[in-house]
């Protein structure tokens, strides 16, 4: 049976979504892994999104809390809001109380990726503060550490991401994820998928 890795994200302007797509490709590159993209529900009305010049949502399916139980591992992604995850993603997690009561997600590995507006906008704090959500569910946080190699030490060009996970800078919205940032996202997907597969194999042995 295939190992299922769900990439669950919220993206308002598409930056997080671009990272999510690369993470899915990376996870799917691992033999025996089925990787799927999911969006969390939007909480803002269309009128507000229109005023914010947010583009239409992609065709990735909208996830419900119960869908999480079908996966063996996760990679959660979101933009930052004042150094923490966006409210849309927090609202989704707030709806997982039933899974928390039964500890249905306990022992499942999960990684985190993110987008911030600037270099001081929360590349580390967004992931750090999100870990509390995993802890209460008994999930296993899987950071990428420095496994991405030389790309982690890029100093000549602006690069998002950290040992916590892949990341990008949105700036005023016009900046898009760079090739290096996308490569790091691909690496994260492959890395977490490999660990998820190992954990699933050991639990069924």
mmCIF file of C-alpha atoms in Angstrom:
data_model
loop_
_atom_site.group_PDB
_atom_site.id
_atom_site.type_symbol
_atom_site.label_atom_id
_atom_site.label_comp_id
_atom_site.label_asym_id
_atom_site.label_seq_id
_atom_site.Cartn_x
_atom_site.Cartn_y
_atom_site.Cartn_z
ATOM 1 C CA UNK A 1 0.000 0.000 0.000
ATOM 2 C CA UNK A 2 1.319 3.431 -0.957
ATOM 3 C CA UNK A 3 2.585 5.857 1.653
ATOM 4 C CA UNK A 4 0.360 8.932 1.564
ATOM 5 C CA UNK A 5 1.849 12.382 2.057
ATOM 6 C CA UNK A 6 -0.558 15.321 2.114
ATOM 7 C CA UNK A 7 0.719 18.814 1.316
ATOM 8 C CA UNK A 8 -1.820 21.064 3.018
ATOM 9 C CA UNK A 9 -1.547 24.797 2.461
ATOM 10 C CA UNK A 10 -3.130 28.224 2.415
ATOM 11 C CA UNK A 11 -2.019 30.698 -0.235
ATOM 12 C CA UNK A 12 -3.513 34.125 -0.878
ATOM 13 C CA UNK A 13 -1.268 35.369 -3.695
ATOM 14 C CA UNK A 14 0.252 32.119 -4.956
ATOM 15 C CA UNK A 15 3.712 32.162 -3.373
ATOM 16 C CA UNK A 16 3.010 29.359 -0.909
ATOM 17 C CA UNK A 17 1.194 27.434 -3.635
ATOM 18 C CA UNK A 18 4.287 27.467 -5.866
ATOM 19 C CA UNK A 19 6.332 25.993 -3.024
ATOM 20 C CA UNK A 20 3.584 23.435 -2.371
ATOM 21 C CA UNK A 21 3.667 22.254 -5.976
ATOM 22 C CA UNK A 22 7.420 21.657 -5.786
ATOM 23 C CA UNK A 23 7.076 19.884 -2.441
ATOM 24 C CA UNK A 24 4.490 17.585 -4.005
ATOM 25 C CA UNK A 25 6.866 16.803 -6.877
ATOM 26 C CA UNK A 26 9.647 16.046 -4.432
ATOM 27 C CA UNK A 27 7.453 13.766 -2.330
ATOM 28 C CA UNK A 28 6.101 11.989 -5.405
ATOM 29 C CA UNK A 29 9.666 11.312 -6.605
ATOM 30 C CA UNK A 30 10.059 8.787 -3.781
ATOM 31 C CA UNK A 31 9.077 5.314 -4.901
ATOM 32 C CA UNK A 32 5.887 4.064 -3.264
ATOM 33 C CA UNK A 33 4.753 7.522 -2.144
ATOM 34 C CA UNK A 34 1.478 9.110 -3.172
ATOM 35 C CA UNK A 35 1.586 12.896 -2.714
ATOM 36 C CA UNK A 36 -1.500 15.091 -2.865
ATOM 37 C CA UNK A 37 -2.122 18.835 -2.658
ATOM 38 C CA UNK A 38 -4.916 20.215 -0.461
ATOM 39 C CA UNK A 39 -6.060 23.750 0.339
ATOM 40 C CA UNK A 40 -7.588 24.809 3.630
ATOM 41 C CA UNK A 41 -10.898 26.712 3.433
ATOM 42 C CA UNK A 42 -10.836 30.448 2.842
ATOM 43 C CA UNK A 43 -12.329 32.491 5.679
ATOM 44 C CA UNK A 44 -12.450 35.899 4.006
ATOM 45 C CA UNK A 45 -15.481 36.911 1.898
ATOM 46 C CA UNK A 46 -15.017 37.367 -1.851
ATOM 47 C CA UNK A 47 -15.529 41.125 -1.478
ATOM 48 C CA UNK A 48 -12.563 41.397 0.862
ATOM 49 C CA UNK A 49 -10.372 39.200 -1.343
ATOM 50 C CA UNK A 50 -11.268 41.336 -4.342
ATOM 51 C CA UNK A 51 -10.243 44.530 -2.546
ATOM 52 C CA UNK A 52 -6.969 42.853 -1.631
ATOM 53 C CA UNK A 53 -6.391 41.961 -5.325
ATOM 54 C CA UNK A 54 -6.145 38.277 -4.467
ATOM 55 C CA UNK A 55 -6.234 36.028 -7.554
ATOM 56 C CA UNK A 56 -8.748 33.159 -7.891
ATOM 57 C CA UNK A 57 -7.986 29.981 -5.954
ATOM 58 C CA UNK A 58 -6.436 27.016 -7.710
ATOM 59 C CA UNK A 59 -8.211 23.741 -8.382
ATOM 60 C CA UNK A 60 -6.583 21.914 -5.456
ATOM 61 C CA UNK A 61 -9.367 20.314 -3.374
ATOM 62 C CA UNK A 62 -10.489 21.847 -0.093
ATOM 63 C CA UNK A 63 -9.531 19.687 2.857
ATOM 64 C CA UNK A 64 -11.662 18.825 5.887
ATOM 65 C CA UNK A 65 -10.239 17.795 9.268
ATOM 66 C CA UNK A 66 -11.280 14.163 8.791
ATOM 67 C CA UNK A 67 -9.279 13.962 5.547
ATOM 68 C CA UNK A 68 -6.119 14.253 7.626
ATOM 69 C CA UNK A 69 -6.621 10.784 9.102
ATOM 70 C CA UNK A 70 -6.037 9.176 5.692
ATOM 71 C CA UNK A 71 -2.458 10.463 5.397
ATOM 72 C CA UNK A 72 0.736 8.954 6.764
ATOM 73 C CA UNK A 73 2.607 12.266 6.800
ATOM 74 C CA UNK A 74 2.157 15.957 6.102
ATOM 75 C CA UNK A 75 3.804 19.148 4.964
ATOM 76 C CA UNK A 76 1.869 22.218 6.113
ATOM 77 C CA UNK A 77 2.365 25.572 4.383
ATOM 78 C CA UNK A 78 1.129 29.116 4.963
ATOM 79 C CA UNK A 79 2.064 32.775 4.630
ATOM 80 C CA UNK A 80 3.012 34.666 7.749
ATOM 81 C CA UNK A 81 0.923 37.282 9.514
ATOM 82 C CA UNK A 82 2.979 39.214 12.070
ATOM 83 C CA UNK A 83 5.413 36.333 12.470
ATOM 84 C CA UNK A 84 2.795 33.584 12.803
ATOM 85 C CA UNK A 85 0.692 31.439 10.483
ATOM 86 C CA UNK A 86 -2.164 33.093 8.618
ATOM 87 C CA UNK A 87 -5.549 33.004 10.360
ATOM 88 C CA UNK A 88 -7.051 30.846 7.619
ATOM 89 C CA UNK A 89 -4.719 27.985 8.445
ATOM 90 C CA UNK A 90 -5.131 28.489 12.174
ATOM 91 C CA UNK A 91 -8.914 28.361 11.730
ATOM 92 C CA UNK A 92 -8.565 25.011 9.991
ATOM 93 C CA UNK A 93 -6.399 23.641 12.798
ATOM 94 C CA UNK A 94 -8.852 24.990 15.359
ATOM 95 C CA UNK A 95 -11.450 22.739 13.721
ATOM 96 C CA UNK A 96 -9.385 19.597 14.401
ATOM 97 C CA UNK A 97 -10.500 19.294 18.022
ATOM 98 C CA UNK A 98 -12.173 15.958 17.346
ATOM 99 C CA UNK A 99 -8.918 14.519 16.028
ATOM 100 C CA UNK A 100 -7.090 15.932 19.049
ATOM 101 C CA UNK A 101 -9.493 14.219 21.466
ATOM 102 C CA UNK A 102 -8.835 10.837 19.854
ATOM 103 C CA UNK A 103 -5.158 11.634 19.115
ATOM 104 C CA UNK A 104 -5.790 10.387 15.593
ATOM 105 C CA UNK A 105 -2.734 12.215 14.232
ATOM 106 C CA UNK A 106 -0.317 11.197 16.995
ATOM 107 C CA UNK A 107 2.934 9.756 15.731
ATOM 108 C CA UNK A 108 2.539 11.097 12.206
ATOM 109 C CA UNK A 109 5.447 13.155 10.811
ATOM 110 C CA UNK A 110 4.880 16.717 9.619
ATOM 111 C CA UNK A 111 6.985 19.466 8.104
ATOM 112 C CA UNK A 112 6.343 23.194 7.691
ATOM 113 C CA UNK A 113 6.972 25.697 4.886
ATOM 114 C CA UNK A 114 6.089 29.366 4.592
ATOM 115 C CA UNK A 115 6.236 32.712 2.831
ATOM 116 C CA UNK A 116 7.025 36.073 4.408
ATOM 117 C CA UNK A 117 6.968 39.629 3.122
ATOM 118 C CA UNK A 118 10.525 40.487 4.115
ATOM 119 C CA UNK A 119 13.741 39.034 5.525
ATOM 120 C CA UNK A 120 12.717 40.031 9.035
ATOM 121 C CA UNK A 121 9.116 38.993 8.525
ATOM 122 C CA UNK A 122 9.134 35.637 10.255
ATOM 123 C CA UNK A 123 11.119 33.043 8.284
ATOM 124 C CA UNK A 124 11.866 31.240 11.556
ATOM 125 C CA UNK A 125 9.187 32.469 13.964
ATOM 126 C CA UNK A 126 6.351 31.424 11.644
ATOM 127 C CA UNK A 127 7.535 27.820 11.766
ATOM 128 C CA UNK A 128 8.564 27.969 15.423
ATOM 129 C CA UNK A 129 5.169 29.181 16.606
ATOM 130 C CA UNK A 130 3.387 26.630 14.392
ATOM 131 C CA UNK A 131 5.104 23.706 16.102
ATOM 132 C CA UNK A 132 2.742 24.070 19.076
ATOM 133 C CA UNK A 133 -0.094 22.853 16.855
ATOM 134 C CA UNK A 134 1.814 19.670 16.044
ATOM 135 C CA UNK A 135 2.768 19.091 19.666
ATOM 136 C CA UNK A 136 -0.802 19.052 20.929
ATOM 137 C CA UNK A 137 -1.713 16.507 18.278
ATOM 138 C CA UNK A 138 1.273 14.348 19.208
ATOM 139 C CA UNK A 139 2.732 14.717 15.736
ATOM 140 C CA UNK A 140 6.443 14.442 14.952
ATOM 141 C CA UNK A 141 7.974 17.670 13.641
ATOM 142 C CA UNK A 142 10.426 16.977 10.820
ATOM 143 C CA UNK A 143 12.705 19.957 10.072
ATOM 144 C CA UNK A 144 15.003 19.790 7.071
ATOM 145 C CA UNK A 145 18.003 20.876 9.112
ATOM 146 C CA UNK A 146 20.917 21.485 6.784
ATOM 147 C CA UNK A 147 20.229 18.463 4.580
ATOM 148 C CA UNK A 148 19.775 20.767 1.571
ATOM 149 C CA UNK A 149 23.539 21.223 1.594
ATOM 150 C CA UNK A 150 25.285 24.204 0.029
ATOM 151 C CA UNK A 151 21.964 25.859 -0.788
ATOM 152 C CA UNK A 152 21.453 26.508 2.908
ATOM 153 C CA UNK A 153 24.488 28.791 2.950
ATOM 154 C CA UNK A 154 23.627 31.046 -0.012
ATOM 155 C CA UNK A 155 24.826 34.560 0.785
ATOM 156 C CA UNK A 156 25.086 36.282 -2.589
ATOM 157 C CA UNK A 157 21.364 36.319 -3.328
ATOM 158 C CA UNK A 158 18.240 36.723 -1.211
ATOM 159 C CA UNK A 159 16.922 33.277 -0.291
ATOM 160 C CA UNK A 160 14.033 32.191 1.884
ATOM 161 C CA UNK A 161 13.858 29.073 3.997
ATOM 162 C CA UNK A 162 15.699 27.874 7.082
ATOM 163 C CA UNK A 163 16.478 24.637 8.918
ATOM 164 C CA UNK A 164 12.785 24.642 9.894
ATOM 165 C CA UNK A 165 11.634 24.244 6.282
ATOM 166 C CA UNK A 166 11.398 25.715 2.802
ATOM 167 C CA UNK A 167 10.409 29.343 2.428
ATOM 168 C CA UNK A 168 10.239 32.320 0.124
ATOM 169 C CA UNK A 169 9.950 36.094 0.265
ATOM 170 C CA UNK A 170 6.923 37.705 -1.356
ATOM 171 C CA UNK A 171 8.050 41.307 -0.967
ATOM 172 C CA UNK A 172 5.342 43.559 -2.397
ATOM 173 C CA UNK A 173 3.870 40.507 -4.120
ATOM 174 C CA UNK A 174 5.808 40.851 -7.354
ATOM 175 C CA UNK A 175 8.734 38.684 -6.236
ATOM 176 C CA UNK A 176 8.268 35.003 -7.017
ATOM 177 C CA UNK A 177 10.077 31.969 -5.552
ATOM 178 C CA UNK A 178 13.546 31.616 -7.048
ATOM 179 C CA UNK A 179 14.979 28.450 -8.568
ATOM 180 C CA UNK A 180 16.979 27.856 -5.402
ATOM 181 C CA UNK A 181 13.901 28.284 -3.191
ATOM 182 C CA UNK A 182 11.929 25.897 -5.404
ATOM 183 C CA UNK A 183 14.787 23.398 -5.296
ATOM 184 C CA UNK A 184 14.741 23.562 -1.511
ATOM 185 C CA UNK A 185 10.987 22.949 -1.558
ATOM 186 C CA UNK A 186 11.480 19.903 -3.804
ATOM 187 C CA UNK A 187 14.142 18.661 -1.387
ATOM 188 C CA UNK A 188 11.820 19.107 1.583
ATOM 189 C CA UNK A 189 9.089 17.080 -0.089
ATOM 190 C CA UNK A 190 11.479 14.272 -0.952
ATOM 191 C CA UNK A 191 13.079 14.333 2.496
ATOM 192 C CA UNK A 192 9.827 14.179 4.444
ATOM 193 C CA UNK A 193 8.345 11.571 2.112
ATOM 194 C CA UNK A 194 11.398 9.363 2.679
ATOM 195 C CA UNK A 195 11.076 9.667 6.461
ATOM 196 C CA UNK A 196 7.311 9.092 6.328
ATOM 197 C CA UNK A 197 7.839 5.932 4.282
ATOM 198 C CA UNK A 198 10.424 4.645 6.750
ATOM 199 C CA UNK A 199 8.158 5.308 9.735
ATOM 200 C CA UNK A 200 5.208 3.604 8.079
ATOM 201 C CA UNK A 201 7.361 0.607 7.197
ATOM 202 C CA UNK A 202 8.701 0.235 10.740
ATOM 203 C CA UNK A 203 5.234 0.498 12.275
ATOM 204 C CA UNK A 204 3.887 -2.301 10.077
ATOM 205 C CA UNK A 205 6.902 -4.573 10.483
#
